[in-house]
């Protein structure tokens, strides 16, 4: 899957300048396996030109990273991606895309610090690659949802995916196309609604 978005993005001249009056910055992290589409999702939904730390993949990394399921991938995130969405005059959503390779997992705990919630992006052709992300989020007690990115691979029922990932019944599971801004927005809305419901249930 390439990183082109399926929706028409506004030109730089047509974009509304970012306001400076936001009081609340809400942090969301997008995690998942190597090549699951995290950079693509941040890029597709951000209202600003995303900051990314992609570097060209070389033959030297073939002995370090498992690229068996992502043969067409030519660049990879080595730190994090960053995007922004304005919710209203006082609230903005900051998106951080985490690197997927195992050698960069040590960065995840830092990225999770202060996080409101997370999206676990899953490539159903490589479901096992999502285990570590779910395990770390559960250990941190971070609310999360699971979004299955459409790579045109095998079709599984939601129940099969839940069983494969050992998901709790209350963790939302959605399908998405990370290249689509509208699809990615639905993922984020689902996450925010899940977080609201979770904290509402904890209120006395």
JSON list of N, CA and C in Angstrom, two decimals, residues 139-200:
[
{"chain": "A", "resi": 139, "resn": "UNK", "atom": "N", "xyz": [-0.60, -2.97, 29.43]},
{"chain": "A", "resi": 139, "resn": "UNK", "atom": "CA", "xyz": [0.27, -2.78, 30.59]},
{"chain": "A", "resi": 139, "resn": "UNK", "atom": "C", "xyz": [0.26, -1.32, 31.05]},
{"chain": "A", "resi": 140, "resn": "UNK", "atom": "N", "xyz": [0.15, -0.39, 30.10]},
{"chain": "A", "resi": 140, "resn": "UNK", "atom": "CA", "xyz": [0.09, 1.03, 30.45]},
{"chain": "A", "resi": 140, "resn": "UNK", "atom": "C", "xyz": [-1.30, 1.45, 30.92]},
{"chain": "A", "resi": 141, "resn": "UNK", "atom": "N", "xyz": [-2.31, 0.61, 30.69]},
{"chain": "A", "resi": 141, "resn": "UNK", "atom": "CA", "xyz": [-3.67, 0.98, 31.03]},
{"chain": "A", "resi": 141, "resn": "UNK", "atom": "C", "xyz": [-4.23, 2.04, 30.10]},
{"chain": "A", "resi": 142, "resn": "UNK", "atom": "N", "xyz": [-3.72, 2.08, 28.86]},
{"chain": "A", "resi": 142, "resn": "UNK", "atom": "CA", "xyz": [-4.14, 3.07, 27.88]},
{"chain": "A", "resi": 142, "resn": "UNK", "atom": "C", "xyz": [-5.35, 2.57, 27.10]},
{"chain": "A", "resi": 143, "resn": "UNK", "atom": "N", "xyz": [-6.45, 3.34, 27.05]},
{"chain": "A", "resi": 143, "resn": "UNK", "atom": "CA", "xyz": [-7.59, 2.93, 26.23]},
{"chain": "A", "resi": 143, "resn": "UNK", "atom": "C", "xyz": [-7.19, 2.85, 24.76]},
{"chain": "A", "resi": 144, "resn": "UNK", "atom": "N", "xyz": [-7.69, 1.84, 24.06]},
{"chain": "A", "resi": 144, "resn": "UNK", "atom": "CA", "xyz": [-7.35, 1.71, 22.65]},
{"chain": "A", "resi": 144, "resn": "UNK", "atom": "C", "xyz": [-8.47, 1.04, 21.88]},
{"chain": "A", "resi": 145, "resn": "UNK", "atom": "N", "xyz": [-8.45, 1.22, 20.56]},
{"chain": "A", "resi": 145, "resn": "UNK", "atom": "CA", "xyz": [-9.32, 0.49, 19.66]},
{"chain": "A", "resi": 145, "resn": "UNK", "atom": "C", "xyz": [-8.44, -0.21, 18.64]},
{"chain": "A", "resi": 146, "resn": "UNK", "atom": "N", "xyz": [-9.00, -1.15, 17.91]},
{"chain": "A", "resi": 146, "resn": "UNK", "atom": "CA", "xyz": [-8.27, -1.86, 16.86]},
{"chain": "A", "resi": 146, "resn": "UNK", "atom": "C", "xyz": [-8.91, -1.53, 15.52]},
{"chain": "A", "resi": 147, "resn": "UNK", "atom": "N", "xyz": [-8.07, -1.11, 14.56]},
{"chain": "A", "resi": 147, "resn": "UNK", "atom": "CA", "xyz": [-8.54, -0.79, 13.21]},
{"chain": "A", "resi": 147, "resn": "UNK", "atom": "C", "xyz": [-7.83, -1.68, 12.21]},
{"chain": "A", "resi": 148, "resn": "UNK", "atom": "N", "xyz": [-8.58, -2.44, 11.45]},
{"chain": "A", "resi": 148, "resn": "UNK", "atom": "CA", "xyz": [-8.00, -3.34, 10.44]},
{"chain": "A", "resi": 148, "resn": "UNK", "atom": "C", "xyz": [-7.85, -2.58, 9.13]},
{"chain": "A", "resi": 149, "resn": "UNK", "atom": "N", "xyz": [-6.61, -2.35, 8.72]},
{"chain": "A", "resi": 149, "resn": "UNK", "atom": "CA", "xyz": [-6.33, -1.62, 7.49]},
{"chain": "A", "resi": 149, "resn": "UNK", "atom": "C", "xyz": [-6.51, -2.54, 6.29]},
{"chain": "A", "resi": 150, "resn": "UNK", "atom": "N", "xyz": [-7.14, -2.04, 5.25]},
{"chain": "A", "resi": 150, "resn": "UNK", "atom": "CA", "xyz": [-7.48, -2.85, 4.08]},
{"chain": "A", "resi": 150, "resn": "UNK", "atom": "C", "xyz": [-6.30, -2.94, 3.11]},
{"chain": "A", "resi": 151, "resn": "UNK", "atom": "N", "xyz": [-5.64, -4.08, 3.12]},
{"chain": "A", "resi": 151, "resn": "UNK", "atom": "CA", "xyz": [-4.57, -4.35, 2.17]},
{"chain": "A", "resi": 151, "resn": "UNK", "atom": "C", "xyz": [-5.00, -5.35, 1.10]},
{"chain": "A", "resi": 152, "resn": "UNK", "atom": "N", "xyz": [-6.30, -5.69, 1.08]},
{"chain": "A", "resi": 152, "resn": "UNK", "atom": "CA", "xyz": [-6.78, -6.66, 0.10]},
{"chain": "A", "resi": 152, "resn": "UNK", "atom": "C", "xyz": [-6.34, -8.08, 0.40]},
{"chain": "A", "resi": 153, "resn": "UNK", "atom": "N", "xyz": [-6.04, -8.36, 1.66]},
{"chain": "A", "resi": 153, "resn": "UNK", "atom": "CA", "xyz": [-5.61, -9.71, 2.04]},
{"chain": "A", "resi": 153, "resn": "UNK", "atom": "C", "xyz": [-6.80, -10.60, 2.35]},
{"chain": "A", "resi": 154, "resn": "UNK", "atom": "N", "xyz": [-6.56, -11.68, 3.09]},
{"chain": "A", "resi": 154, "resn": "UNK", "atom": "CA", "xyz": [-7.64, -12.61, 3.44]},
{"chain": "A", "resi": 154, "resn": "UNK", "atom": "C", "xyz": [-8.71, -11.92, 4.28]},
{"chain": "A", "resi": 155, "resn": "UNK", "atom": "N", "xyz": [-9.95, -12.37, 4.10]},
{"chain": "A", "resi": 155, "resn": "UNK", "atom": "CA", "xyz": [-11.07, -11.81, 4.85]},
{"chain": "A", "resi": 155, "resn": "UNK", "atom": "C", "xyz": [-11.36, -12.66, 6.07]},
{"chain": "A", "resi": 156, "resn": "UNK", "atom": "N", "xyz": [-11.41, -12.01, 7.22]},
{"chain": "A", "resi": 156, "resn": "UNK", "atom": "CA", "xyz": [-11.74, -12.69, 8.46]},
{"chain": "A", "resi": 156, "resn": "UNK", "atom": "C", "xyz": [-12.96, -12.04, 9.08]},
{"chain": "A", "resi": 157, "resn": "UNK", "atom": "N", "xyz": [-13.73, -12.81, 9.81]},
{"chain": "A", "resi": 157, "resn": "UNK", "atom": "CA", "xyz": [-14.86, -12.24, 10.52]},
{"chain": "A", "resi": 157, "resn": "UNK", "atom": "C", "xyz": [-14.34, -11.46, 11.73]},
{"chain": "A", "resi": 158, "resn": "UNK", "atom": "N", "xyz": [-15.12, -10.50, 12.22]},
{"chain": "A", "resi": 158, "resn": "UNK", "atom": "CA", "xyz": [-14.71, -9.78, 13.43]},
{"chain": "A", "resi": 158, "resn": "UNK", "atom": "C", "xyz": [-14.42, -10.72, 14.59]},
{"chain": "A", "resi": 159, "resn": "UNK", "atom": "N", "xyz": [-15.20, -11.77, 14.72]},
{"chain": "A", "resi": 159, "resn": "UNK", "atom": "CA", "xyz": [-14.98, -12.72, 15.82]},
{"chain": "A", "resi": 159, "resn": "UNK", "atom": "C", "xyz": [-13.65, -13.43, 15.68]},
{"chain": "A", "resi": 160, "resn": "UNK", "atom": "N", "xyz": [-13.28, -13.78, 14.45]},
{"chain": "A", "resi": 160, "resn": "UNK", "atom": "CA", "xyz": [-11.99, -14.44, 14.23]},
{"chain": "A", "resi": 160, "resn": "UNK", "atom": "C", "xyz": [-10.84, -13.51, 14.59]},
{"chain": "A", "resi": 161, "resn": "UNK", "atom": "N", "xyz": [-10.96, -12.24, 14.24]},
{"chain": "A", "resi": 161, "resn": "UNK", "atom": "CA", "xyz": [-9.90, -11.27, 14.57]},
{"chain": "A", "resi": 161, "resn": "UNK", "atom": "C", "xyz": [-9.83, -11.07, 16.07]},
{"chain": "A", "resi": 162, "resn": "UNK", "atom": "N", "xyz": [-10.98, -10.96, 16.72]},
{"chain": "A", "resi": 162, "resn": "UNK", "atom": "CA", "xyz": [-11.00, -10.80, 18.18]},
{"chain": "A", "resi": 162, "resn": "UNK", "atom": "C", "xyz": [-10.32, -11.98, 18.86]},
{"chain": "A", "resi": 163, "resn": "UNK", "atom": "N", "xyz": [-10.61, -13.17, 18.39]},
{"chain": "A", "resi": 163, "resn": "UNK", "atom": "CA", "xyz": [-10.01, -14.36, 19.00]},
{"chain": "A", "resi": 163, "resn": "UNK", "atom": "C", "xyz": [-8.51, -14.40, 18.74]},
{"chain": "A", "resi": 164, "resn": "UNK", "atom": "N", "xyz": [-8.09, -14.03, 17.53]},
{"chain": "A", "resi": 164, "resn": "UNK", "atom": "CA", "xyz": [-6.67, -14.05, 17.20]},
{"chain": "A", "resi": 164, "resn": "UNK", "atom": "C", "xyz": [-5.88, -13.06, 18.03]},
{"chain": "A", "resi": 165, "resn": "UNK", "atom": "N", "xyz": [-6.51, -11.92, 18.36]},
{"chain": "A", "resi": 165, "resn": "UNK", "atom": "CA", "xyz": [-5.84, -10.87, 19.14]},
{"chain": "A", "resi": 165, "resn": "UNK", "atom": "C", "xyz": [-6.17, -10.96, 20.62]},
{"chain": "A", "resi": 166, "resn": "UNK", "atom": "N", "xyz": [-7.05, -11.89, 21.00]},
{"chain": "A", "resi": 166, "resn": "UNK", "atom": "CA", "xyz": [-7.49, -12.05, 22.39]},
{"chain": "A", "resi": 166, "resn": "UNK", "atom": "C", "xyz": [-8.01, -10.72, 22.94]},
{"chain": "A", "resi": 167, "resn": "UNK", "atom": "N", "xyz": [-8.88, -10.06, 22.16]},
{"chain": "A", "resi": 167, "resn": "UNK", "atom": "CA", "xyz": [-9.39, -8.75, 22.55]},
{"chain": "A", "resi": 167, "resn": "UNK", "atom": "C", "xyz": [-10.50, -8.88, 23.58]},
{"chain": "A", "resi": 168, "resn": "UNK", "atom": "N", "xyz": [-10.51, -7.96, 24.54]},
{"chain": "A", "resi": 168, "resn": "UNK", "atom": "CA", "xyz": [-11.64, -7.88, 25.46]},
{"chain": "A", "resi": 168, "resn": "UNK", "atom": "C", "xyz": [-12.88, -7.46, 24.69]},
{"chain": "A", "resi": 169, "resn": "UNK", "atom": "N", "xyz": [-14.05, -7.91, 25.12]},
{"chain": "A", "resi": 169, "resn": "UNK", "atom": "CA", "xyz": [-15.29, -7.59, 24.40]},
{"chain": "A", "resi": 169, "resn": "UNK", "atom": "C", "xyz": [-15.57, -6.10, 24.27]},
{"chain": "A", "resi": 170, "resn": "UNK", "atom": "N", "xyz": [-15.06, -5.29, 25.21]},
{"chain": "A", "resi": 170, "resn": "UNK", "atom": "CA", "xyz": [-15.37, -3.86, 25.17]},
{"chain": "A", "resi": 170, "resn": "UNK", "atom": "C", "xyz": [-14.40, -3.05, 24.31]},
{"chain": "A", "resi": 171, "resn": "UNK", "atom": "N", "xyz": [-13.41, -3.70, 23.68]},
{"chain": "A", "resi": 171, "resn": "UNK", "atom": "CA", "xyz": [-12.48, -2.99, 22.80]},
{"chain": "A", "resi": 171, "resn": "UNK", "atom": "C", "xyz": [-13.09, -2.91, 21.40]},
{"chain": "A", "resi": 172, "resn": "UNK", "atom": "N", "xyz": [-13.38, -1.70, 20.90]},
{"chain": "A", "resi": 172, "resn": "UNK", "atom": "CA", "xyz": [-13.97, -1.57, 19.56]},
{"chain": "A", "resi": 172, "resn": "UNK", "atom": "C", "xyz": [-13.05, -2.10, 18.47]},
{"chain": "A", "resi": 173, "resn": "UNK", "atom": "N", "xyz": [-13.66, -2.71, 17.46]},
{"chain": "A", "resi": 173, "resn": "UNK", "atom": "CA", "xyz": [-12.94, -3.24, 16.31]},
{"chain": "A", "resi": 173, "resn": "UNK", "atom": "C", "xyz": [-13.60, -2.69, 15.05]},
{"chain": "A", "resi": 174, "resn": "UNK", "atom": "N", "xyz": [-12.82, -1.98, 14.22]},
{"chain": "A", "resi": 174, "resn": "UNK", "atom": "CA", "xyz": [-13.37, -1.37, 13.00]},
{"chain": "A", "resi": 174, "resn": "UNK", "atom": "C", "xyz": [-12.48, -1.70, 11.81]},
{"chain": "A", "resi": 175, "resn": "UNK", "atom": "N", "xyz": [-13.06, -1.58, 10.62]},
{"chain": "A", "resi": 175, "resn": "UNK", "atom": "CA", "xyz": [-12.29, -1.69, 9.38]},
{"chain": "A", "resi": 175, "resn": "UNK", "atom": "C", "xyz": [-12.00, -0.29, 8.87]},
{"chain": "A", "resi": 176, "resn": "UNK", "atom": "N", "xyz": [-10.89, -0.13, 8.15]},
{"chain": "A", "resi": 176, "resn": "UNK", "atom": "CA", "xyz": [-10.56, 1.18, 7.62]},
{"chain": "A", "resi": 176, "resn": "UNK", "atom": "C", "xyz": [-9.65, 1.07, 6.41]},
{"chain": "A", "resi": 177, "resn": "UNK", "atom": "N", "xyz": [-9.53, 2.19, 5.72]},
{"chain": "A", "resi": 177, "resn": "UNK", "atom": "CA", "xyz": [-8.54, 2.36, 4.66]},
{"chain": "A", "resi": 177, "resn": "UNK", "atom": "C", "xyz": [-7.70, 3.56, 5.08]},
{"chain": "A", "resi": 178, "resn": "UNK", "atom": "N", "xyz": [-6.49, 3.33, 5.53]},
{"chain": "A", "resi": 178, "resn": "UNK", "atom": "CA", "xyz": [-5.65, 4.40, 6.09]},
{"chain": "A", "resi": 178, "resn": "UNK", "atom": "C", "xyz": [-5.33, 5.48, 5.07]},
{"chain": "A", "resi": 179, "resn": "UNK", "atom": "N", "xyz": [-5.51, 5.21, 3.79]},
{"chain": "A", "resi": 179, "resn": "UNK", "atom": "CA", "xyz": [-5.25, 6.22, 2.76]},
{"chain": "A", "resi": 179, "resn": "UNK", "atom": "C", "xyz": [-6.36, 7.25, 2.68]},
{"chain": "A", "resi": 180, "resn": "UNK", "atom": "N", "xyz": [-7.53, 6.91, 3.21]},
{"chain": "A", "resi": 180, "resn": "UNK", "atom": "CA", "xyz": [-8.70, 7.77, 3.11]},
{"chain": "A", "resi": 180, "resn": "UNK", "atom": "C", "xyz": [-8.84, 8.66, 4.33]},
{"chain": "A", "resi": 181, "resn": "UNK", "atom": "N", "xyz": [-8.96, 9.95, 4.11]},
{"chain": "A", "resi": 181, "resn": "UNK", "atom": "CA", "xyz": [-9.13, 10.87, 5.22]},
{"chain": "A", "resi": 181, "resn": "UNK", "atom": "C", "xyz": [-10.43, 10.59, 5.97]},
{"chain": "A", "resi": 182, "resn": "UNK", "atom": "N", "xyz": [-11.51, 10.36, 5.23]},
{"chain": "A", "resi": 182, "resn": "UNK", "atom": "CA", "xyz": [-12.80, 10.11, 5.88]},
{"chain": "A", "resi": 182, "resn": "UNK", "atom": "C", "xyz": [-12.77, 8.83, 6.69]},
{"chain": "A", "resi": 183, "resn": "UNK", "atom": "N", "xyz": [-12.16, 7.79, 6.16]},
{"chain": "A", "resi": 183, "resn": "UNK", "atom": "CA", "xyz": [-12.07, 6.52, 6.87]},
{"chain": "A", "resi": 183, "resn": "UNK", "atom": "C", "xyz": [-11.23, 6.68, 8.14]},
{"chain": "A", "resi": 184, "resn": "UNK", "atom": "N", "xyz": [-10.13, 7.40, 8.04]},
{"chain": "A", "resi": 184, "resn": "UNK", "atom": "CA", "xyz": [-9.27, 7.61, 9.21]},
{"chain": "A", "resi": 184, "resn": "UNK", "atom": "C", "xyz": [-9.97, 8.46, 10.26]},
{"chain": "A", "resi": 185, "resn": "UNK", "atom": "N", "xyz": [-10.78, 9.43, 9.81]},
{"chain": "A", "resi": 185, "resn": "UNK", "atom": "CA", "xyz": [-11.55, 10.25, 10.75]},
{"chain": "A", "resi": 185, "resn": "UNK", "atom": "C", "xyz": [-12.53, 9.39, 11.54]},
{"chain": "A", "resi": 186, "resn": "UNK", "atom": "N", "xyz": [-13.18, 8.44, 10.86]},
{"chain": "A", "resi": 186, "resn": "UNK", "atom": "CA", "xyz": [-14.11, 7.54, 11.55]},
{"chain": "A", "resi": 186, "resn": "UNK", "atom": "C", "xyz": [-13.39, 6.73, 12.62]},
{"chain": "A", "resi": 187, "resn": "UNK", "atom": "N", "xyz": [-12.17, 6.29, 12.31]},
{"chain": "A", "resi": 187, "resn": "UNK", "atom": "CA", "xyz": [-11.36, 5.55, 13.30]},
{"chain": "A", "resi": 187, "resn": "UNK", "atom": "C", "xyz": [-11.13, 6.42, 14.54]},
{"chain": "A", "resi": 188, "resn": "UNK", "atom": "N", "xyz": [-10.73, 7.67, 14.34]},
{"chain": "A", "resi": 188, "resn": "UNK", "atom": "CA", "xyz": [-10.44, 8.56, 15.46]},
{"chain": "A", "resi": 188, "resn": "UNK", "atom": "C", "xyz": [-11.71, 8.89, 16.24]},
{"chain": "A", "resi": 189, "resn": "UNK", "atom": "N", "xyz": [-12.82, 9.08, 15.55]},
{"chain": "A", "resi": 189, "resn": "UNK", "atom": "CA", "xyz": [-14.08, 9.33, 16.24]},
{"chain": "A", "resi": 189, "resn": "UNK", "atom": "C", "xyz": [-14.47, 8.14, 17.10]},
{"chain": "A", "resi": 190, "resn": "UNK", "atom": "N", "xyz": [-14.27, 6.94, 16.57]},
{"chain": "A", "resi": 190, "resn": "UNK", "atom": "CA", "xyz": [-14.56, 5.72, 17.34]},
{"chain": "A", "resi": 190, "resn": "UNK", "atom": "C", "xyz": [-13.71, 5.65, 18.59]},
{"chain": "A", "resi": 191, "resn": "UNK", "atom": "N", "xyz": [-12.44, 6.03, 18.47]},
{"chain": "A", "resi": 191, "resn": "UNK", "atom": "CA", "xyz": [-11.55, 6.03, 19.63]},
{"chain": "A", "resi": 191, "resn": "UNK", "atom": "C", "xyz": [-12.00, 7.05, 20.67]},
{"chain": "A", "resi": 192, "resn": "UNK", "atom": "N", "xyz": [-12.32, 8.26, 20.25]},
{"chain": "A", "resi": 192, "resn": "UNK", "atom": "CA", "xyz": [-12.75, 9.29, 21.19]},
{"chain": "A", "resi": 192, "resn": "UNK", "atom": "C", "xyz": [-14.03, 8.87, 21.90]},
{"chain": "A", "resi": 193, "resn": "UNK", "atom": "N", "xyz": [-14.97, 8.29, 21.16]},
{"chain": "A", "resi": 193, "resn": "UNK", "atom": "CA", "xyz": [-16.22, 7.82, 21.78]},
{"chain": "A", "resi": 193, "resn": "UNK", "atom": "C", "xyz": [-15.95, 6.70, 22.79]},
{"chain": "A", "resi": 194, "resn": "UNK", "atom": "N", "xyz": [-14.99, 5.83, 22.45]},
{"chain": "A", "resi": 194, "resn": "UNK", "atom": "CA", "xyz": [-14.62, 4.75, 23.37]},
{"chain": "A", "resi": 194, "resn": "UNK", "atom": "C", "xyz": [-14.01, 5.31, 24.65]},
{"chain": "A", "resi": 195, "resn": "UNK", "atom": "N", "xyz": [-13.16, 6.31, 24.51]},
{"chain": "A", "resi": 195, "resn": "UNK", "atom": "CA", "xyz": [-12.53, 6.94, 25.69]},
{"chain": "A", "resi": 195, "resn": "UNK", "atom": "C", "xyz": [-13.59, 7.62, 26.55]},
{"chain": "A", "resi": 196, "resn": "UNK", "atom": "N", "xyz": [-14.52, 8.33, 25.92]},
{"chain": "A", "resi": 196, "resn": "UNK", "atom": "CA", "xyz": [-15.59, 9.00, 26.66]},
{"chain": "A", "resi": 196, "resn": "UNK", "atom": "C", "xyz": [-16.43, 7.99, 27.43]},
{"chain": "A", "resi": 197, "resn": "UNK", "atom": "N", "xyz": [-16.77, 6.89, 26.78]},
{"chain": "A", "resi": 197, "resn": "UNK", "atom": "CA", "xyz": [-17.59, 5.86, 27.43]},
{"chain": "A", "resi": 197, "resn": "UNK", "atom": "C", "xyz": [-16.83, 5.22, 28.59]},
{"chain": "A", "resi": 198, "resn": "UNK", "atom": "N", "xyz": [-15.54, 5.02, 28.41]},
{"chain": "A", "resi": 198, "resn": "UNK", "atom": "CA", "xyz": [-14.74, 4.40, 29.46]},
{"chain": "A", "resi": 198, "resn": "UNK", "atom": "C", "xyz": [-14.66, 5.28, 30.69]},
{"chain": "A", "resi": 199, "resn": "UNK", "atom": "N", "xyz": [-14.39, 6.59, 30.49]},
{"chain": "A", "resi": 199, "resn": "UNK", "atom": "CA", "xyz": [-14.29, 7.47, 31.64]},
{"chain": "A", "resi": 199, "resn": "UNK", "atom": "C", "xyz": [-15.64, 7.75, 32.28]},
{"chain": "A", "resi": 200, "resn": "UNK", "atom": "N", "xyz": [-16.70, 7.72, 31.45]},
{"chain": "A", "resi": 200, "resn": "UNK", "atom": "CA", "xyz": [-18.04, 7.90, 32.01]},
{"chain": "A", "resi": 200, "resn": "UNK", "atom": "C", "xyz": [-18.40, 6.74, 32.94]}
]
